[in-house]
Every structure is written in C-alpha cells, then in structure tokens.
Amino acid sequence: MNVVFSLMATPTKCIETVLHCWHKNTADKDLSAEKELNVFCELHRDKIPDSERPDISVTAKVFLSTYDPEAVRQAINRTLDRLGLTDIETLIVSLDPEISKAPPADVDPCMELPSAKISIGTAESLLKVWPILEEFVKSNKVFRLGVCDMSAEEMELLLSSVKIPPKVNQLFLGSTCRLTDELQNFAKIHDVQLTTHQDSSDILRTDWLVSIISKEFSPDDATGWRPLWLVRYSETFKHRGVIRSKGYTLLAERTAV
C-alpha cells in the first residue's frame, strides 16, 4: 500500500473538486496573472443554518507552513466565513516539518495499520504561533485549542509557557496502541483529551499542489505555487456523533513564475 497516497486521497479529491468548480465558473481561465490562490466555489460553501448551530460541534485543524501571524489569522477567519460562523468549538494546529523543530518520525505498523511518518509537535515551534491562537480564544471565536502528536515532556513545556493551555492532543491513529503511561497520566491530570488523526506529515507538499493545479489548468499555470495553509473542518451533531459535513479550505501563494 502507498501510505502517503492513501493519507492524501481525501484532501486531494476535495481540493480537485472545488478547484474544478471554481475554474468552471470564473471568467479568467488561466492563472498567469495570479499571485494568490484562495479557491472559492459558491456550490461548495457550507454554511450552517442558525437553527442547527446549537446542535452542532465544529472542529477545525489548521496545517501551517509559515509562522506569519497574518497567515494564521487569515486561515481561521476565512474558515469561519466559509462556514458562516462566529465561533468554533475546537481549533487544532499542526506545523509542517519544514518549520517545526522536530523532523517527521517513523511510526511502525500498529493495529494492522500501515506505517507512516508523522510530524512531532514541539513546544518551541508552537510557541511562535500560540499567542495568535490565544487571541481567538480571548475574543470568544474559539472555545478550546489543540495540538498534535506531542509527548508528555513537550506538553509540559508548552503548558508552562502559555496563558491558555491546549485541551486536546491529537495522536496519529497508528501509534495509539503504544501510548505511554506518562502521556496518559499527564492528560488525565491536566484535563487534556487524547484523540486520533490519520493525516500525512507532508500534507502541505508543494509538488502535491502543483500536480493538482497542473491537472486542472496547465503546467505553466501551476509554476511557482506553494501552499501556505490548509484547514480541515468537520461538523458533528452533538450527543449523536453523526458527521453533518466536512471539508478543506486552502490558501496558496506564488513565489515565482
């Protein structure tokens, strides 16, 4: 099994679908003059009706390839706008290995799942964006913050350095059968929920985005693009665990033509 392909299949299909819809309905049929790409398609705008909002819990996971404060704010605000929301319940942050201080780690097969590489969260790298995330909690736009694949040691370093601590630690599914007692005890003491994910550590690969753009437009149109951030959101009916909707939103910039 090609592990990277399987982990990337869902975001790839989602971005391809929205990009095709946007391309089909826009007057400009090439990207030659574009420097920023934030694909939008009204048909895929998923706003939650006010009447349903009290019954729905929204989780957003932002994958970042930059520490730029404005890019972080932009990722969260544009996701809120896309969903027609003023707030979300949970915001989880994941840093690309290129800006994180820790290289991807190999995860051996577990629970009959394929092996994979995951990006290890570190307090040092997260502290560069955490103040921006805290802004959204203080303004009541986010109710709780989360991190990914952090050890008890790194969690302790982060908690000792921030005003608003994370309440979620999202762990790669293939590693959960080998949770350490230290991490489980830490989570219990500090009221941190341990959840799972199946995200690729290199979900923000430039070659992945270039391939998608080239397929929809042309190789020339795809030149120079790199993803700045990707947000995956999910809407779940409270008390039932039924998913109402889920999707991705992405911003890319052009560094060269």
Short mmCIF file of C-alpha atoms in Angstrom, two decimals:
data_model
loop_
_atom_site.label_atom_id
_atom_site.label_comp_id
_atom_site.label_asym_id
_atom_site.label_seq_id
_atom_site.Cartn_x
_atom_site.Cartn_y
_atom_site.Cartn_z
CA MET A 1 0.00 0.00 0.00
CA ASN A 2 1.24 3.50 -0.80
CA VAL A 3 0.76 5.10 2.60
CA VAL A 4 1.24 8.73 1.53
CA PHE A 5 -1.26 8.34 -1.28
CA SER A 6 -3.87 6.79 0.98
CA LEU A 7 -3.48 9.53 3.60
CA MET A 8 -3.65 12.25 0.94
CA ALA A 9 -6.56 10.83 -1.06
CA THR A 10 -9.32 12.75 0.73
CA PRO A 11 -7.75 16.24 0.73
CA THR A 12 -6.66 15.73 -2.88
CA LYS A 13 -10.17 14.85 -4.05
CA CYS A 14 -11.69 17.73 -2.12
CA ILE A 15 -9.29 20.37 -3.47
CA GLU A 16 -9.60 19.00 -7.01
CA THR A 17 -13.40 19.19 -6.86
CA VAL A 18 -13.55 22.76 -5.59
CA LEU A 19 -10.78 23.91 -7.94
CA HIS A 20 -12.65 22.46 -10.91
CA CYS A 21 -15.89 24.12 -9.83
CA TRP A 22 -14.14 27.47 -9.34
CA HIS A 23 -12.36 27.18 -12.70
CA LYS A 24 -15.59 26.30 -14.48
CA ASN A 25 -17.40 29.35 -13.13
CA THR A 26 -14.69 32.01 -13.27
CA ALA A 27 -14.19 34.33 -16.21
CA ASP A 28 -10.39 34.00 -16.13
CA LYS A 29 -9.36 30.64 -17.50
CA ASP A 30 -5.68 30.80 -16.55
CA LEU A 31 -3.57 31.75 -13.55
CA SER A 32 -0.85 33.68 -15.36
CA ALA A 33 -1.51 36.93 -13.50
CA GLU A 34 -2.41 35.43 -10.12
CA LYS A 35 -0.13 35.73 -7.09
CA GLU A 36 -2.52 34.29 -4.50
CA LEU A 37 -4.93 31.42 -4.86
CA ASN A 38 -7.83 31.04 -2.45
CA VAL A 39 -10.22 28.88 -4.41
CA PHE A 40 -13.87 29.52 -3.73
CA CYS A 41 -16.98 27.92 -5.16
CA GLU A 42 -20.45 29.01 -4.06
CA LEU A 43 -21.78 25.49 -4.66
CA HIS A 44 -19.36 24.18 -2.03
CA ARG A 45 -19.94 26.93 0.54
CA ASP A 46 -21.11 25.04 3.59
CA LYS A 47 -22.90 27.48 5.90
CA ILE A 48 -24.62 26.10 8.97
CA PRO A 49 -28.20 27.39 9.41
CA ASP A 50 -28.71 29.35 12.64
CA SER A 51 -31.43 26.90 13.65
CA GLU A 52 -28.94 23.98 13.57
CA ARG A 53 -25.94 25.69 15.21
CA PRO A 54 -26.79 24.86 18.87
CA ASP A 55 -26.83 21.14 18.00
CA ILE A 56 -23.51 21.10 16.11
CA SER A 57 -19.92 20.96 17.30
CA VAL A 58 -17.31 22.29 14.87
CA THR A 59 -13.65 21.25 14.87
CA ALA A 60 -11.05 22.84 12.59
CA LYS A 61 -7.48 21.66 12.13
CA VAL A 62 -5.09 24.16 10.59
CA PHE A 63 -1.93 22.92 8.88
CA LEU A 64 0.66 25.70 8.67
CA SER A 65 3.78 26.09 6.55
CA THR A 66 4.51 29.58 7.93
CA TYR A 67 4.79 31.38 11.25
CA ASP A 68 3.39 34.58 9.73
CA PRO A 69 0.78 35.89 12.21
CA GLU A 70 -1.42 37.28 9.45
CA ALA A 71 -1.47 33.94 7.65
CA VAL A 72 -2.57 32.21 10.86
CA ARG A 73 -5.34 34.76 11.45
CA GLN A 74 -6.36 34.53 7.81
CA ALA A 75 -6.68 30.74 7.93
CA ILE A 76 -9.02 30.87 10.92
CA ASN A 77 -11.07 33.87 9.80
CA ARG A 78 -11.62 32.55 6.28
CA THR A 79 -12.74 29.21 7.66
CA LEU A 80 -15.25 30.95 9.93
CA ASP A 81 -16.51 32.95 6.96
CA ARG A 82 -16.83 29.89 4.74
CA LEU A 83 -18.94 28.15 7.35
CA GLY A 84 -20.89 31.29 8.20
CA LEU A 85 -19.86 31.08 11.85
CA THR A 86 -18.77 33.50 14.54
CA ASP A 87 -17.11 30.78 16.61
CA ILE A 88 -15.94 27.17 16.60
CA GLU A 89 -15.64 24.69 19.43
CA THR A 90 -12.14 23.29 18.80
CA LEU A 91 -9.10 24.52 16.86
CA ILE A 92 -6.15 22.16 16.41
CA VAL A 93 -2.83 23.32 14.98
CA SER A 94 -0.27 21.24 13.08
CA LEU A 95 3.06 22.62 11.85
CA ASP A 96 4.73 21.47 8.67
CA PRO A 97 8.02 19.60 9.29
CA GLU A 98 9.87 22.34 7.39
CA ILE A 99 9.11 24.90 10.10
CA SER A 100 8.80 22.58 13.08
CA LYS A 101 11.92 21.95 15.15
CA ALA A 102 11.38 18.20 15.05
CA PRO A 103 11.75 16.03 11.92
CA PRO A 104 8.99 13.59 10.97
CA ALA A 105 9.11 10.38 12.98
CA ASP A 106 8.59 6.87 11.69
CA VAL A 107 5.55 5.13 13.14
CA ASP A 108 5.71 1.34 12.93
CA PRO A 109 2.63 -0.66 11.96
CA CYS A 110 0.07 -0.82 14.75
CA MET A 111 -3.46 -2.22 14.89
CA GLU A 112 -2.88 -3.64 11.38
CA LEU A 113 -2.49 -0.10 10.04
CA PRO A 114 0.30 0.86 7.60
CA SER A 115 3.46 2.54 8.86
CA ALA A 116 3.80 6.26 8.24
CA LYS A 117 5.78 9.38 9.05
CA ILE A 118 4.21 11.90 11.41
CA SER A 119 5.25 15.42 12.32
CA ILE A 120 6.14 15.60 16.01
CA GLY A 121 4.80 18.67 17.78
CA THR A 122 7.29 20.67 19.85
CA ALA A 123 6.71 23.42 22.39
CA GLU A 124 9.49 25.54 20.88
CA SER A 125 7.85 25.69 17.45
CA LEU A 126 4.27 26.05 18.69
CA LEU A 127 5.13 28.99 20.93
CA LYS A 128 5.72 31.06 17.80
CA VAL A 129 2.05 30.84 16.83
CA TRP A 130 0.34 30.22 20.17
CA PRO A 131 -0.22 33.92 21.05
CA ILE A 132 -2.24 34.33 17.84
CA LEU A 133 -4.34 31.29 18.71
CA GLU A 134 -4.93 32.70 22.18
CA GLU A 135 -6.32 35.86 20.58
CA PHE A 136 -9.18 33.85 19.13
CA VAL A 137 -9.98 32.25 22.48
CA LYS A 138 -9.97 35.62 24.24
CA SER A 139 -12.35 37.04 21.61
CA ASN A 140 -14.67 34.02 22.01
CA LYS A 141 -14.15 32.84 18.43
CA VAL A 142 -12.54 29.57 19.57
CA PHE A 143 -13.51 27.69 22.74
CA ARG A 144 -10.54 25.34 23.08
CA LEU A 145 -7.16 24.77 21.45
CA GLY A 146 -5.43 21.55 20.49
CA VAL A 147 -2.06 20.20 19.36
CA CYS A 148 -0.83 17.10 17.53
CA ASP A 149 1.47 14.21 18.39
CA MET A 150 3.09 15.80 21.44
CA SER A 151 4.88 13.84 24.12
CA ALA A 152 4.19 14.43 27.80
CA GLU A 153 7.52 16.24 28.09
CA GLU A 154 6.73 18.63 25.23
CA MET A 155 3.18 19.14 26.52
CA GLU A 156 4.56 20.11 29.93
CA LEU A 157 6.94 22.63 28.35
CA LEU A 158 4.10 24.18 26.36
CA LEU A 159 1.70 24.37 29.29
CA SER A 160 4.32 26.09 31.43
CA SER A 161 4.84 28.80 28.80
CA VAL A 162 1.33 29.79 27.67
CA LYS A 163 -1.65 31.57 29.21
CA ILE A 164 -4.28 29.37 27.57
CA PRO A 165 -3.24 25.69 27.55
CA PRO A 166 -4.23 23.12 24.92
CA LYS A 167 -7.10 20.86 25.86
CA VAL A 168 -6.65 18.34 23.02
CA ASN A 169 -3.65 16.28 21.92
CA GLN A 170 -4.43 14.61 18.60
CA LEU A 171 -2.37 11.46 18.02
CA PHE A 172 -1.70 9.52 14.83
CA LEU A 173 -4.07 6.55 14.83
CA GLY A 174 -1.33 4.04 14.08
CA SER A 175 0.54 4.96 17.26
CA THR A 176 -2.27 4.87 19.80
CA CYS A 177 -1.82 1.23 20.83
CA ARG A 178 1.56 2.22 22.29
CA LEU A 179 0.54 5.21 24.37
CA THR A 180 2.90 5.74 27.28
CA ASP A 181 1.62 5.75 30.83
CA GLU A 182 3.35 9.11 31.22
CA LEU A 183 1.27 10.72 28.46
CA GLN A 184 -1.98 9.18 29.65
CA ASN A 185 -1.37 10.31 33.22
CA PHE A 186 -0.40 13.80 32.08
CA ALA A 187 -3.58 14.08 30.02
CA LYS A 188 -5.71 12.99 32.96
CA ILE A 189 -4.09 15.40 35.41
CA HIS A 190 -4.28 18.39 33.07
CA ASP A 191 -7.68 17.61 31.56
CA VAL A 192 -6.30 17.07 28.05
CA GLN A 193 -8.42 14.98 25.70
CA LEU A 194 -6.47 12.42 23.64
CA THR A 195 -7.99 11.98 20.17
CA THR A 196 -6.73 10.48 16.90
CA HIS A 197 -5.94 11.52 13.32
CA GLN A 198 -4.72 9.95 10.08
CA ASP A 199 -3.06 12.98 8.49
CA SER A 200 0.11 12.87 6.44
CA SER A 201 3.07 14.79 7.88
CA ASP A 202 3.71 16.33 4.46
CA ILE A 203 0.15 17.38 3.68
CA LEU A 204 1.48 20.79 2.54
CA ARG A 205 3.84 19.44 -0.12
CA THR A 206 4.46 21.86 -2.97
CA ASP A 207 4.60 19.10 -5.58
CA TRP A 208 1.16 17.87 -4.45
CA LEU A 209 -0.41 21.29 -5.05
CA VAL A 210 1.43 21.82 -8.35
CA SER A 211 0.12 18.47 -9.61
CA ILE A 212 -3.48 19.41 -8.79
CA ILE A 213 -3.24 22.85 -10.43
CA SER A 214 -1.47 21.44 -13.48
CA LYS A 215 -4.20 18.84 -13.94
CA GLU A 216 -6.98 21.44 -13.86
CA PHE A 217 -5.19 24.25 -15.73
CA SER A 218 -1.76 23.69 -17.33
CA PRO A 219 1.85 23.08 -16.28
CA ASP A 220 2.63 26.77 -16.92
CA ASP A 221 -0.28 27.86 -14.73
CA ALA A 222 0.99 25.57 -11.96
CA THR A 223 4.51 27.04 -11.88
CA GLY A 224 5.67 28.69 -8.67
CA TRP A 225 2.77 27.86 -6.37
CA ARG A 226 3.20 26.69 -2.78
CA PRO A 227 0.56 26.10 -0.09
CA LEU A 228 0.66 28.44 2.92
CA TRP A 229 -2.05 26.77 4.94
CA LEU A 230 -4.72 24.12 4.75
CA VAL A 231 -7.71 23.85 7.07
CA ARG A 232 -9.79 20.74 7.53
CA TYR A 233 -13.11 21.24 9.24
CA SER A 234 -15.75 18.83 10.46
CA GLU A 235 -19.25 19.47 11.79
CA THR A 236 -20.70 16.86 14.14
CA PHE A 237 -24.14 16.68 15.69
CA LYS A 238 -23.69 16.84 19.45
CA HIS A 239 -24.62 13.81 21.57
CA ARG A 240 -25.02 11.65 18.44
CA GLY A 241 -21.55 11.59 16.93
CA VAL A 242 -23.03 11.90 13.43
CA ILE A 243 -21.00 13.97 10.97
CA ARG A 244 -23.05 16.68 9.26
CA SER A 245 -20.31 17.86 6.91
CA LYS A 246 -16.55 18.04 6.48
CA GLY A 247 -14.17 19.63 4.02
CA TYR A 248 -10.99 21.57 3.35
CA THR A 249 -10.02 25.12 2.51
CA LEU A 250 -6.57 26.10 1.24
CA LEU A 251 -4.51 29.20 0.51
CA ALA A 252 -1.50 29.19 -1.81
CA GLU A 253 0.92 31.89 -2.88
CA ARG A 254 3.06 32.21 -5.98
CA THR A 255 6.74 32.71 -5.32
CA ALA A 256 7.90 32.60 -8.95
CA VAL A 257 6.52 32.29 -12.49
#
